[in-house]
Amino acid sequence: MNRVYIKTYGCQMNERDSEAVAAMLRARGYAIVSHEDEADVVLLNTCSVRDQAEQKAIGKAGQMIKLKRKRPHLLVGIMGCMAQNRGRELLDRLPDLDLLVGTQKFHHVPDHLENIVSAIQAHGPRPSTIVDLEEEAGSQNTIRPHLEGAEDEKKVSAFVSIMQGCNMQCAYCIVPTTRGEERCRPIAAIVEEVVELAARGAKEITLLGQIVNSYGRREVPFVGKISPFVQLLEAVHAVDGVERIRFTSPHPRGFKEDLIEAFGRLPKLGSYVHLPLQSGSDSILKAMNRPYTQEAFRRIVASLRQVVPGLYLSTDIIVGFPGETDEDFEATRAFFEEMAFDQGFIFKYSVRPGTTAAPLGDPIAKEIKEARNQVLLDLLEKQSLRRHTALIGQVEMVLVEAPARRGEGLYMGRTAGYRKVLFPGRERLIGALVPVKITEASASHMMGQLEVSE
Ligand code: SAH
Ligand code: SF4
Ligand code: F3S
């Protein structure tokens, strides 16, 4: 009963939480396997941000529960955002679920599994579903550094959760419900985790939170004009062995002078920023309850580009928010082009019951959403290709992450602007920063050759 398969839906925060659960389980002697067929326990770490994400996970859970007919000892659990958001209601559809664990309870998963197994061993019949969804004060500190038991997982690039929850109320968004109140981990605990990760070979650290630049707003005092988030960046920057630092997601509202200025003096921040725009139309931004305007966004990006020449900019956009007219969308399209985003995540609006936008329904036709989505995807492809093509012949410092998924002898790494580069390399270059001359470009990545003989 000790082989566990964890399937993760949703954002990097979920990836990170799944890693933490895996590490806790390994420390208790479980084996983490990479396929459900080999597993005694299947855990789905779920997302609620769009309806499709929920449907996928419900479908998968249904399939897994059906498998129990053939494999009666199989245990199936749902963790994370959808467990938190839908709660016991999920049991109406999935009564044979063994475990339902919310976003503040990941650290209880090993105990719950042990309890289920010993109950089965003691009495035979399966106990009823264990449901653990309550809020828990201090839960941001309970997910221990994800390192114990993870000897085999030496990663060049590691995620570090710096906070949980969100206190904003973007009209469309379910995350404040699924993740609860905003609360942060102390700087010292985060740095301790980063030091351990660096000792294990991590070179790139991605700091995760729903709005990272509101980190520590209530708990940590400013030092002069330096906000708690920038203090954290400074502390992580000082860790030996860390070569690059990224963070996701910041909010345009909190993207203040001290953070912009930090890019000028903390070289490990590189030249990549993900800054969610959501819409380029002021009236839609207002309806979304996003407290900034197109002009404010433009100003932030202009200041960033002054400090970071050659900035690579990424964003999130929602198309088809209720009330989005052709003119609103045109404002988004034109601004998307003006900002010349290098990367973007374009989402079709999905009504989330319980959000403040839910009563507005979903008046924009599916075809219109689809068309708007495509317009932005096409633009993105053009912009990305243009930017990559301009690098042909230049030498970029590439952090080598892993063998490429395809291509014998090819390795994958990223530039300081977080662009993907494939090049012929060697196993021992993994984790190194190497100069690569760019030879070919596509919208998704570039090809290159090592510049010096190693
Ligand atoms: N905290 C992050 C976003 C987390 S959710 C931030 O504020 O940037 C990730 C992205 O999903 C959001 O940026 C948004 O673009 C998208 N999203 C959130 N709710 C959505 C919904 N109801 N429909 C479609 N996309 C949505
Ligand atoms: Fe959702 Fe807005 Fe919070 Fe991001 S800032 S998680 S979009 S409510
Ligand atoms: Fe989804 Fe939860 Fe992340 S709703 S986007 S997995 S915070």
mmCIF file of C-alpha atoms in Angstrom, residues 65 76 78 86-100 128-133:
data_model
loop_
_atom_site.group_PDB
_atom_site.id
_atom_site.type_symbol
_atom_site.label_atom_id
_atom_site.label_comp_id
_atom_site.label_asym_id
_atom_site.label_seq_id
_atom_site.Cartn_x
_atom_site.Cartn_y
_atom_site.Cartn_z
ATOM 1 C CA ILE A 65 -12.933 5.443 -8.582
ATOM 2 C CA VAL A 76 -8.337 7.881 -4.302
ATOM 3 C CA ILE A 78 -8.769 14.913 -4.012
ATOM 4 C CA ARG A 86 -16.598 22.510 -3.692
ATOM 5 C CA GLY A 87 -16.158 20.680 -0.401
ATOM 6 C CA ARG A 88 -18.549 17.898 0.569
ATOM 7 C CA GLU A 89 -20.690 18.605 -2.460
ATOM 8 C CA LEU A 90 -18.095 16.605 -4.407
ATOM 9 C CA LEU A 91 -19.084 13.535 -2.431
ATOM 10 C CA ASP A 92 -22.545 13.596 -4.020
ATOM 11 C CA ARG A 93 -20.844 12.844 -7.312
ATOM 12 C CA LEU A 94 -17.936 10.860 -5.986
ATOM 13 C CA PRO A 95 -19.205 9.039 -2.880
ATOM 14 C CA ASP A 96 -16.426 6.457 -2.981
ATOM 15 C CA LEU A 97 -13.674 8.999 -2.620
ATOM 16 C CA ASP A 98 -11.329 8.136 0.265
ATOM 17 C CA LEU A 99 -9.861 11.529 0.992
ATOM 18 C CA LEU A 100 -10.848 15.168 0.531
ATOM 19 C CA SER A 128 -16.033 6.644 5.062
ATOM 20 C CA THR A 129 -14.343 9.536 3.285
ATOM 21 C CA ILE A 130 -11.946 11.555 5.430
ATOM 22 C CA VAL A 131 -12.820 15.212 4.915
ATOM 23 C CA ASP A 132 -10.319 17.833 6.100
ATOM 24 C CA LEU A 133 -11.162 21.311 4.844
#
